[in-house]
Short mmCIF file of C-alpha atoms in Angstrom, two decimals:
data_model
loop_
_atom_site.label_atom_id
_atom_site.label_comp_id
_atom_site.label_asym_id
_atom_site.label_seq_id
_atom_site.Cartn_x
_atom_site.Cartn_y
_atom_site.Cartn_z
CA MET A 28 61.63 6.26 34.96
CA ASN A 29 61.20 7.11 38.64
CA THR A 30 63.40 9.93 39.41
CA SER A 31 62.41 10.66 43.04
CA PRO A 32 65.15 12.01 45.36
CA ARG A 33 65.16 8.67 47.09
CA GLN A 34 67.16 7.33 44.23
CA LYS A 35 70.74 7.62 45.43
CA ILE A 36 73.95 7.55 43.36
CA LEU A 37 77.35 6.77 44.81
CA ILE A 38 80.26 8.67 42.92
CA VAL A 39 83.80 7.51 43.72
CA ASP A 40 86.63 9.56 42.07
CA ASP A 41 89.67 11.22 43.45
CA GLU A 42 89.47 14.08 40.88
CA PRO A 43 87.35 16.96 42.25
CA ASP A 44 86.57 18.19 38.81
CA ILE A 45 85.07 14.76 37.67
CA ARG A 46 83.18 14.48 40.86
CA GLU A 47 81.63 17.94 40.41
CA LEU A 48 80.69 17.25 36.82
CA LEU A 49 79.03 14.10 37.78
CA GLU A 50 77.22 15.56 40.69
CA ILE A 51 75.86 18.55 38.67
CA THR A 52 74.67 16.23 35.79
CA LEU A 53 72.96 13.68 38.02
CA GLY A 54 71.53 16.50 40.14
CA ARG A 55 69.87 17.83 37.10
CA MET A 56 68.30 14.47 36.64
CA LYS A 57 66.86 14.94 40.22
CA LEU A 58 68.95 12.07 41.72
CA GLU A 59 70.68 12.41 45.17
CA THR A 60 74.29 11.98 44.97
CA PHE A 61 76.95 10.95 47.61
CA SER A 62 80.81 11.30 46.82
CA ALA A 63 83.82 9.45 47.99
CA ARG A 64 87.50 10.22 47.03
CA ASN A 65 88.86 6.81 47.69
CA LEU A 66 87.97 3.20 48.23
CA GLY A 67 87.97 3.50 51.99
CA GLU A 68 85.35 6.33 52.01
CA ALA A 69 83.30 4.59 49.41
CA GLN A 70 83.15 1.26 51.58
CA ALA A 71 82.25 3.39 54.54
CA LEU A 72 79.38 5.00 52.73
CA LEU A 73 78.16 1.67 51.44
CA GLN A 74 77.83 0.50 54.98
CA ARG A 75 75.63 3.44 56.09
CA GLU A 76 73.53 4.06 52.88
CA HIS A 77 71.59 2.09 50.45
CA PHE A 78 72.41 3.23 46.87
CA ASP A 79 70.62 2.55 43.53
CA LEU A 80 73.79 2.87 41.44
CA CYS A 81 77.62 3.33 41.99
CA LEU A 82 79.91 5.15 39.50
CA THR A 83 83.59 4.58 40.27
CA ASP A 84 86.92 5.49 38.63
CA MET A 85 89.34 2.65 38.00
CA ARG A 86 92.36 4.27 39.53
CA LEU A 87 91.83 5.30 43.25
CA PRO A 88 94.46 6.42 45.65
CA ASP A 89 94.14 3.43 47.97
CA GLY A 90 93.08 0.76 45.49
CA THR A 91 91.14 0.05 42.28
CA GLY A 92 87.63 0.36 41.07
CA LEU A 93 87.83 -3.29 40.36
CA GLU A 94 88.24 -3.99 44.03
CA LEU A 95 85.09 -2.01 44.69
CA VAL A 96 83.23 -3.91 42.19
CA GLN A 97 84.22 -7.08 43.92
CA HIS A 98 83.35 -5.71 47.33
CA ILE A 99 79.90 -4.77 46.08
CA GLN A 100 79.35 -8.07 44.32
CA GLN A 101 80.00 -9.92 47.66
CA ARG A 102 77.72 -7.63 49.76
CA ASP A 103 75.06 -6.35 47.52
CA PRO A 104 75.16 -8.04 44.07
CA ASN A 105 71.93 -6.25 43.03
CA LEU A 106 73.66 -2.79 43.11
CA PRO A 107 74.80 -1.93 39.52
CA VAL A 108 78.30 -0.67 39.35
CA ALA A 109 79.57 1.40 36.31
CA MET A 110 83.33 1.71 35.80
CA ILE A 111 84.93 4.99 34.42
CA THR A 112 88.16 4.10 32.70
CA ALA A 113 90.74 5.97 30.58
CA TYR A 114 90.14 6.26 26.91
CA GLY A 115 91.50 3.12 25.16
CA SER A 116 91.56 0.97 28.25
CA LEU A 117 89.37 -1.62 26.76
CA GLU A 118 90.94 -4.51 28.51
CA THR A 119 90.36 -2.79 31.87
CA ALA A 120 86.79 -2.29 30.98
CA ILE A 121 86.31 -5.91 29.98
CA ASN A 122 87.86 -7.07 33.26
CA ALA A 123 85.37 -4.92 35.06
CA LEU A 124 82.45 -6.42 33.17
CA LYS A 125 83.79 -9.96 33.91
CA ALA A 126 83.99 -9.02 37.57
CA GLY A 127 80.30 -8.00 37.56
CA ALA A 128 80.29 -4.37 36.56
CA PHE A 129 76.92 -3.29 34.96
CA ASP A 130 78.70 -1.25 32.27
CA PHE A 131 81.58 1.21 31.66
CA LEU A 132 82.18 4.80 30.55
CA THR A 133 85.44 6.27 29.16
CA LYS A 134 87.11 9.59 29.88
CA PRO A 135 86.43 12.13 28.91
CA VAL A 136 82.91 11.48 29.93
CA GLU A 137 80.43 12.14 27.40
CA LEU A 138 77.31 13.60 29.20
CA PRO A 139 74.63 12.06 26.83
CA ARG A 140 76.29 8.63 27.22
CA LEU A 141 76.37 9.18 31.02
CA ARG A 142 72.70 10.21 31.16
CA GLU A 143 71.84 7.09 29.06
CA LEU A 144 73.85 4.61 31.18
CA VAL A 145 72.26 6.07 34.49
CA SER A 146 68.80 5.84 33.07
CA SER A 147 69.43 2.30 31.94
CA ALA A 148 70.69 1.24 35.29
CA LEU A 149 67.87 2.63 37.07
CA ARG A 150 65.42 0.79 34.95
CA LEU A 151 66.79 -2.53 36.11
CA PRO A 152 64.05 -4.72 37.50
CA THR A 153 64.04 -5.43 41.33
CA ALA A 154 65.80 -8.65 42.14
CA GLY A 155 62.92 -11.05 43.16
CA GLY A 156 60.86 -11.11 40.08
CA LEU A 157 63.63 -12.17 37.72
CA SER A 158 64.06 -15.92 38.63
CA THR A 159 60.31 -16.47 38.71
CA ALA A 160 59.80 -14.87 35.08
CA ILE A 161 62.77 -16.85 33.73
CA GLU A 162 61.49 -20.08 35.29
CA ARG A 163 58.05 -19.83 33.50
CA ARG A 164 59.79 -19.56 30.19
CA LEU A 165 62.85 -21.96 30.68
CA LEU A 166 61.40 -25.26 31.78
CA GLY A 167 63.11 -27.87 33.74
CA ASP A 168 64.20 -28.58 37.26
CA SER A 169 67.57 -30.34 36.51
CA PRO A 170 70.75 -28.86 38.02
CA PRO A 171 72.12 -27.76 34.47
CA MET A 172 68.85 -25.78 34.08
CA ALA A 173 68.84 -24.18 37.64
CA ASN A 174 72.35 -23.09 36.99
CA LEU A 175 71.39 -21.66 33.60
CA ARG A 176 68.53 -19.70 35.14
CA LYS A 177 70.86 -18.36 37.87
CA GLN A 178 73.28 -17.16 35.26
CA ILE A 179 70.61 -15.41 33.04
CA ASP A 180 69.37 -13.70 36.17
CA LYS A 181 72.74 -12.30 36.73
CA LEU A 182 73.64 -11.39 33.10
CA ALA A 183 70.27 -9.58 32.74
CA ARG A 184 71.52 -7.03 35.25
CA SER A 185 74.65 -6.31 33.19
CA GLN A 186 75.30 -4.81 29.81
CA ALA A 187 78.39 -6.99 29.27
CA PRO A 188 78.57 -8.76 25.76
CA VAL A 189 77.56 -12.41 26.04
CA TYR A 190 78.69 -15.30 23.96
CA ILE A 191 75.90 -18.05 24.22
CA SER A 192 77.38 -21.51 23.14
CA GLY A 193 75.40 -24.63 22.73
CA GLU A 194 74.31 -27.30 20.22
CA SER A 195 71.78 -26.59 17.55
CA GLY A 196 68.28 -26.80 18.80
CA SER A 197 69.24 -26.31 22.54
CA GLY A 198 67.55 -22.95 22.91
CA LYS A 199 70.20 -20.40 22.56
CA GLU A 200 67.78 -17.77 21.03
CA LEU A 201 65.38 -18.27 23.99
CA VAL A 202 68.18 -17.62 26.35
CA ALA A 203 69.25 -14.53 24.54
CA ARG A 204 65.55 -13.29 24.60
CA LEU A 205 65.32 -13.86 28.39
CA ILE A 206 68.54 -12.01 29.06
CA HIS A 207 67.08 -9.02 26.99
CA GLU A 208 63.53 -9.27 28.47
CA GLN A 209 64.70 -9.33 32.14
CA GLY A 210 67.12 -6.49 31.83
CA PRO A 211 66.83 -2.58 31.48
CA ARG A 212 66.49 -2.79 27.69
CA ALA A 213 63.20 -4.85 27.81
CA SER A 214 61.09 -2.09 26.48
CA ARG A 215 63.57 -1.53 23.48
CA PRO A 216 63.87 -3.66 20.40
CA PHE A 217 65.27 -7.25 20.39
CA VAL A 218 66.72 -7.84 16.94
CA PRO A 219 67.70 -11.34 16.10
CA VAL A 220 69.84 -12.08 12.95
CA ASN A 221 71.06 -15.29 11.43
CA CYS A 222 74.38 -14.43 10.19
CA GLY A 223 74.60 -17.44 8.08
CA ALA A 224 71.41 -16.61 6.07
CA ILE A 225 72.59 -13.21 4.70
CA PRO A 226 74.30 -13.28 1.38
CA SER A 227 77.91 -11.99 1.74
CA GLU A 228 77.36 -9.16 -0.86
CA LEU A 229 74.37 -7.81 1.06
CA MET A 230 75.91 -8.11 4.53
CA GLU A 231 77.20 -4.65 4.99
CA SER A 232 73.93 -3.10 3.80
CA GLU A 233 71.93 -5.36 6.11
CA PHE A 234 73.91 -4.58 9.15
CA PHE A 235 74.56 -0.79 8.61
CA GLY A 236 71.98 0.24 6.14
CA HIS A 237 72.38 2.09 2.87
CA ARG A 238 71.45 5.39 1.15
CA LYS A 239 69.33 5.80 -1.81
CA GLY A 240 71.38 5.14 -5.14
CA SER A 241 74.47 3.78 -3.36
CA PHE A 242 74.08 0.61 -5.47
CA THR A 243 71.81 -0.85 -8.19
CA GLY A 244 68.44 -1.58 -6.48
CA ALA A 245 68.84 1.01 -3.68
CA VAL A 246 65.71 2.86 -4.44
CA GLU A 247 65.45 4.44 -1.03
CA ASP A 248 67.19 4.95 2.32
CA LYS A 249 67.14 1.93 4.41
CA PRO A 250 68.25 1.60 8.10
CA GLY A 251 70.29 -1.45 9.05
CA LEU A 252 70.07 -3.95 11.87
CA PHE A 253 72.22 -1.84 14.25
CA GLN A 254 69.88 1.12 13.71
CA ALA A 255 66.91 -1.12 14.26
CA ALA A 256 68.36 -2.31 17.42
CA HIS A 257 69.18 1.19 18.74
CA GLY A 258 68.50 1.34 22.56
CA GLY A 259 67.97 -2.49 22.56
CA THR A 260 69.70 -5.73 21.92
CA LEU A 261 71.31 -7.15 18.78
CA PHE A 262 71.51 -10.92 18.85
CA LEU A 263 73.95 -12.21 16.25
CA ASP A 264 73.09 -15.96 15.80
CA GLU A 265 75.59 -18.34 14.13
CA VAL A 266 78.16 -15.46 14.31
CA ALA A 267 80.96 -18.00 13.21
CA ASP A 268 79.44 -17.93 9.83
CA LEU A 269 80.38 -14.20 9.21
CA PRO A 270 83.09 -13.77 6.47
CA LEU A 271 86.43 -12.25 7.66
CA SER A 272 85.76 -9.09 5.73
CA MET A 273 82.51 -8.45 7.68
CA GLN A 274 84.14 -9.40 10.92
CA VAL A 275 86.42 -6.42 10.54
CA LYS A 276 83.51 -4.00 9.98
CA LEU A 277 81.54 -5.57 12.83
CA LEU A 278 84.51 -5.14 15.30
CA ARG A 279 84.83 -1.49 14.38
CA ALA A 280 81.01 -0.77 14.88
CA ILE A 281 81.21 -2.41 18.31
CA GLN A 282 84.25 -0.57 19.46
CA GLU A 283 83.16 2.80 18.04
CA LYS A 284 79.46 2.47 18.88
CA ALA A 285 78.84 4.01 15.64
CA VAL A 286 77.91 2.74 12.06
CA ARG A 287 78.16 4.29 8.53
CA SER A 288 75.56 3.31 6.01
CA VAL A 289 76.62 2.27 2.56
CA GLY A 290 76.92 5.39 0.53
CA GLY A 291 76.65 7.46 3.64
CA GLN A 292 79.10 10.21 4.53
CA GLN A 293 78.55 10.41 8.29
CA GLU A 294 78.62 7.87 11.05
CA THR A 295 75.44 7.34 13.16
CA VAL A 296 75.74 6.71 16.90
CA VAL A 297 74.20 3.52 18.08
CA ASP A 298 73.52 2.10 21.47
CA VAL A 299 73.07 -1.73 21.32
CA ARG A 300 73.86 -4.56 23.60
CA ILE A 301 75.51 -7.44 21.69
CA LEU A 302 74.51 -10.98 22.29
CA CYS A 303 75.87 -13.70 20.06
CA ALA A 304 75.67 -17.42 19.70
CA THR A 305 76.93 -20.41 17.51
CA HIS A 306 76.83 -24.10 17.61
CA LYS A 307 80.51 -24.21 16.46
CA ASP A 308 83.60 -24.08 18.80
CA LEU A 309 84.48 -20.38 18.36
CA GLU A 310 87.81 -20.82 19.98
CA ALA A 311 88.66 -23.57 17.43
CA GLU A 312 87.56 -21.25 14.68
CA VAL A 313 89.96 -18.71 15.98
CA SER A 314 92.71 -21.25 15.97
CA ALA A 315 91.89 -22.08 12.31
CA GLU A 316 91.97 -18.44 11.48
CA ARG A 317 88.39 -18.48 10.29
CA PHE A 318 87.47 -16.05 13.07
CA ARG A 319 89.22 -12.92 14.26
CA GLN A 320 90.85 -13.20 17.63
CA ASP A 321 90.24 -9.49 18.41
CA LEU A 322 86.54 -9.85 17.67
CA TYR A 323 86.30 -13.11 19.63
CA TYR A 324 87.62 -11.35 22.67
CA ARG A 325 85.33 -8.40 22.25
CA LEU A 326 82.30 -10.82 21.89
CA ASN A 327 83.29 -13.36 24.34
CA VAL A 328 83.40 -11.08 27.48
CA ILE A 329 81.21 -13.69 29.26
CA GLU A 330 80.45 -17.14 27.95
CA LEU A 331 77.16 -18.78 28.74
CA ARG A 332 76.84 -22.41 27.81
CA VAL A 333 73.35 -23.85 27.12
CA PRO A 334 73.15 -27.49 28.08
CA SER A 335 72.10 -30.25 25.51
CA LEU A 336 69.00 -32.17 26.11
CA ARG A 337 71.29 -35.24 26.82
CA GLU A 338 72.66 -33.50 29.86
CA ARG A 339 69.24 -32.87 31.40
CA ARG A 340 67.25 -36.01 30.69
CA ASP A 341 65.32 -35.47 34.00
CA ASP A 342 63.54 -32.55 32.10
CA ILE A 343 62.35 -34.58 29.16
CA GLU A 344 58.99 -35.44 30.86
CA ALA A 345 58.10 -31.95 31.78
CA LEU A 346 59.21 -30.72 28.49
CA ALA A 347 57.04 -33.25 26.71
CA MET A 348 54.07 -32.59 28.80
CA HIS A 349 54.33 -28.83 28.04
CA VAL A 350 54.69 -29.53 24.29
CA LEU A 351 51.61 -31.83 24.26
CA LYS A 352 49.54 -29.15 26.07
CA ARG A 353 50.55 -26.46 23.55
CA LEU A 354 49.79 -28.85 20.61
CA ALA A 355 46.31 -29.63 22.04
CA LYS A 356 45.60 -25.84 22.43
CA ASP A 357 46.82 -25.19 18.97
CA THR A 358 44.77 -27.86 17.25
CA GLY A 359 41.66 -27.57 19.47
CA GLN A 360 41.88 -31.35 20.26
CA PRO A 361 41.97 -33.10 23.44
CA GLU A 362 45.43 -33.50 25.04
CA ALA A 363 47.31 -36.59 24.05
CA ARG A 364 48.96 -38.72 26.78
CA LEU A 365 52.46 -40.47 26.43
CA HIS A 366 52.34 -44.32 27.02
CA PRO A 367 54.94 -45.09 29.72
CA GLN A 368 56.92 -47.04 27.14
CA ALA A 369 56.94 -43.94 24.80
CA LEU A 370 58.26 -41.77 27.61
CA GLU A 371 60.94 -44.35 28.34
CA ALA A 372 61.99 -44.35 24.67
CA LEU A 373 62.21 -40.49 24.84
CA LYS A 374 64.41 -40.71 27.86
CA ASN A 375 66.75 -43.19 26.11
CA TYR A 376 66.99 -41.15 22.89
CA ARG A 377 70.13 -39.08 22.28
CA PHE A 378 68.32 -36.17 20.76
CA PRO A 379 71.07 -34.75 18.47
CA GLY A 380 68.58 -32.10 17.63
CA ASN A 381 67.89 -31.25 21.36
CA VAL A 382 64.65 -29.49 22.37
CA ARG A 383 63.78 -28.61 18.72
CA GLU A 384 63.84 -32.26 17.78
CA LEU A 385 61.84 -33.13 20.81
CA GLU A 386 58.99 -30.73 19.66
CA ASN A 387 59.20 -32.09 16.06
CA VAL A 388 59.10 -35.74 17.27
CA LEU A 389 56.05 -35.02 19.54
CA GLU A 390 54.20 -32.94 16.80
CA ARG A 391 54.55 -35.82 14.28
CA ALA A 392 53.42 -38.36 17.01
CA HIS A 393 50.49 -36.22 17.97
CA THR A 394 49.30 -36.36 14.49
CA LEU A 395 49.87 -40.19 13.95
CA CYS A 396 48.71 -41.60 17.25
CA GLU A 397 45.30 -43.22 17.81
CA ASN A 398 42.94 -42.86 20.81
CA ARG A 399 44.95 -39.81 21.95
CA THR A 400 47.73 -42.17 23.29
CA ILE A 401 51.20 -41.87 21.96
CA GLU A 402 52.90 -45.18 21.70
CA ALA A 403 56.51 -45.74 21.34
CA GLN A 404 56.19 -46.63 17.66
CA ASP A 405 54.42 -43.32 17.04
CA LEU A 406 57.56 -41.52 17.90
CA ARG A 407 59.45 -43.08 14.97
CA LEU A 408 62.90 -42.43 16.72
CA SER A 409 66.06 -43.28 14.85
CA GLU A 410 67.71 -46.45 16.28
CA GLY A 411 70.99 -45.21 15.68
CA ASN A 412 70.50 -42.47 18.27
CA CYS A 413 69.00 -44.65 20.96
CA THR A 414 71.07 -45.55 23.97
CA ALA A 415 69.77 -49.00 24.55
CA ASP A 416 72.39 -51.72 23.99
CA GLY A 417 72.00 -55.00 22.03
CA ALA A 418 70.05 -53.64 18.88
CA MET A 419 70.94 -55.54 15.60
CA ALA A 420 71.28 -53.93 12.29
CA ASP A 421 68.38 -54.46 9.91
CA LEU A 422 70.04 -56.23 6.85
CA THR A 423 67.24 -55.10 4.56
CA GLN A 424 68.45 -51.61 5.06
CA VAL A 425 72.07 -52.42 3.89
CA ASP A 426 72.59 -52.24 0.19
CA ASN A 427 76.44 -51.71 0.37
CA LEU A 428 78.46 -52.62 3.47
CA GLU A 429 81.12 -49.96 2.77
CA ASP A 430 78.56 -47.23 2.37
CA TYR A 431 76.68 -48.52 5.48
CA LEU A 432 79.84 -48.39 7.57
CA GLU A 433 80.86 -44.99 6.37
CA SER A 434 77.44 -43.55 7.22
CA VAL A 435 77.82 -45.07 10.75
CA GLU A 436 81.25 -43.51 10.95
CA ARG A 437 79.96 -40.11 9.78
CA LYS A 438 77.16 -40.20 12.34
CA LEU A 439 79.54 -41.08 15.34
CA ILE A 440 82.14 -38.47 14.33
CA LEU A 441 79.40 -35.74 14.03
CA GLN A 442 77.96 -36.81 17.35
CA ALA A 443 81.46 -36.53 18.98
CA LEU A 444 81.96 -33.20 17.37
CA GLU A 445 78.62 -31.87 18.63
CA GLU A 446 79.29 -33.25 22.24
CA THR A 447 82.62 -31.47 22.25
CA ARG A 448 81.26 -28.31 20.61
CA TRP A 449 83.16 -28.98 17.51
CA ASN A 450 86.62 -29.18 19.25
CA ARG A 451 88.38 -31.61 16.89
CA THR A 452 91.02 -32.44 19.50
CA ALA A 453 88.41 -33.31 22.23
CA ALA A 454 86.44 -35.19 19.63
CA ALA A 455 89.39 -37.40 18.61
CA GLN A 456 90.10 -38.11 22.21
CA ARG A 457 86.28 -39.06 22.73
CA LEU A 458 86.57 -41.63 20.05
CA SER A 459 90.08 -42.76 21.06
CA LEU A 460 91.64 -41.63 17.71
CA SER A 461 94.85 -39.69 17.17
CA PHE A 462 94.41 -36.13 15.89
CA ARG A 463 96.02 -37.13 12.70
CA SER A 464 93.61 -40.09 12.20
CA MET A 465 90.68 -37.83 13.04
CA ARG A 466 91.81 -35.20 10.50
CA TYR A 467 92.16 -37.96 7.87
CA ARG A 468 88.61 -39.22 8.51
CA LEU A 469 87.14 -35.77 8.41
CA LYS A 470 88.75 -35.16 5.07
CA LYS A 471 87.66 -38.60 3.71
CA LEU A 472 83.93 -37.97 4.82
CA GLY A 473 83.95 -34.37 3.52
CA LEU A 474 83.59 -32.85 6.98
CA ASP A 475 86.61 -30.80 7.22
#
């Protein structure tokens, strides 16, 4: 970390003791400090000086720290602002993060946590290189992708928890990695975990670790995922699959910033940024009482939606070319070309599996094609997911009309659920069904 005197920190607090504590602590870090007692003084200093970080109390004599965050966001959005709040004012801190604050501290200020926050803020990449780096990894020039890149750029400069929503295969983990890699924790671990893949009886041990002898098979001490991600980012994929008992323990770990291993007597302090994702409608899961509302609000400080491939068809050609180049490099063969009709078929396909399905389709076609040219038939796309009208059913594929109609009904209902992020009410409206009729069909098809 560059700690030259040129790095300037603005401290905004009306309590002299707090200002002095912050000035002494930051001075020992060889940082230059400027202090303001109120909102007016802070705004005046911001006009005269360039700062690398601002620390502000929430309550000020002539306004609030939230107003200062908003003021800075409008005039210098690249300046990180950390909010100092009273202990237990979690809602205030969350509002600050939503307004654009980098992070928050609670009173009484813990000096190790203060130094950690300041060091993290000063490691932020300079604004300019972010968008270029994201663009190289997140392909596509469509408006939805341009907006997504802009949001990633902004969220990388924050420590706010982010809930990444989107359909399966749309690239949620890539988005999480980019947020991590473009932020101040880039040199620290990025630990992804699929919450649906861990057996429920092993979850506590996997997340928090265990001590030797704490249960049968615990032959040595083992750190958990939180400890492994210390200083970095913990990405909870398919977080909606966590059982309620584990949700309680996860909430406590996030709130207390500490974990206790299975069989352990003491808590271990952990510093992790939480990013989570699921293809399900998390709000609907809360309504159905399958997901805790308090955990939902703690994780969903900021929601970032990843668009489906259907919403950015203009990107399909660029994505396909990128995949074919990669396949040629991986196999050591000349690059295959897409026949115009094959490209048109891809653009007319619904891609329920999104980018992941596009990659699989092209990998199969790359193997099957002749003369290094991928024809439309090489793609082997499912007709049920093509958007072209007028296709007739192949009667040789229909053994039983009732079963066939039920399979079509199932596909359409699943498609509507995926397009509405598993919001049953919205899916029913999409299919012009009453909610009661939708509920009946879901039960009949075993989708409830």
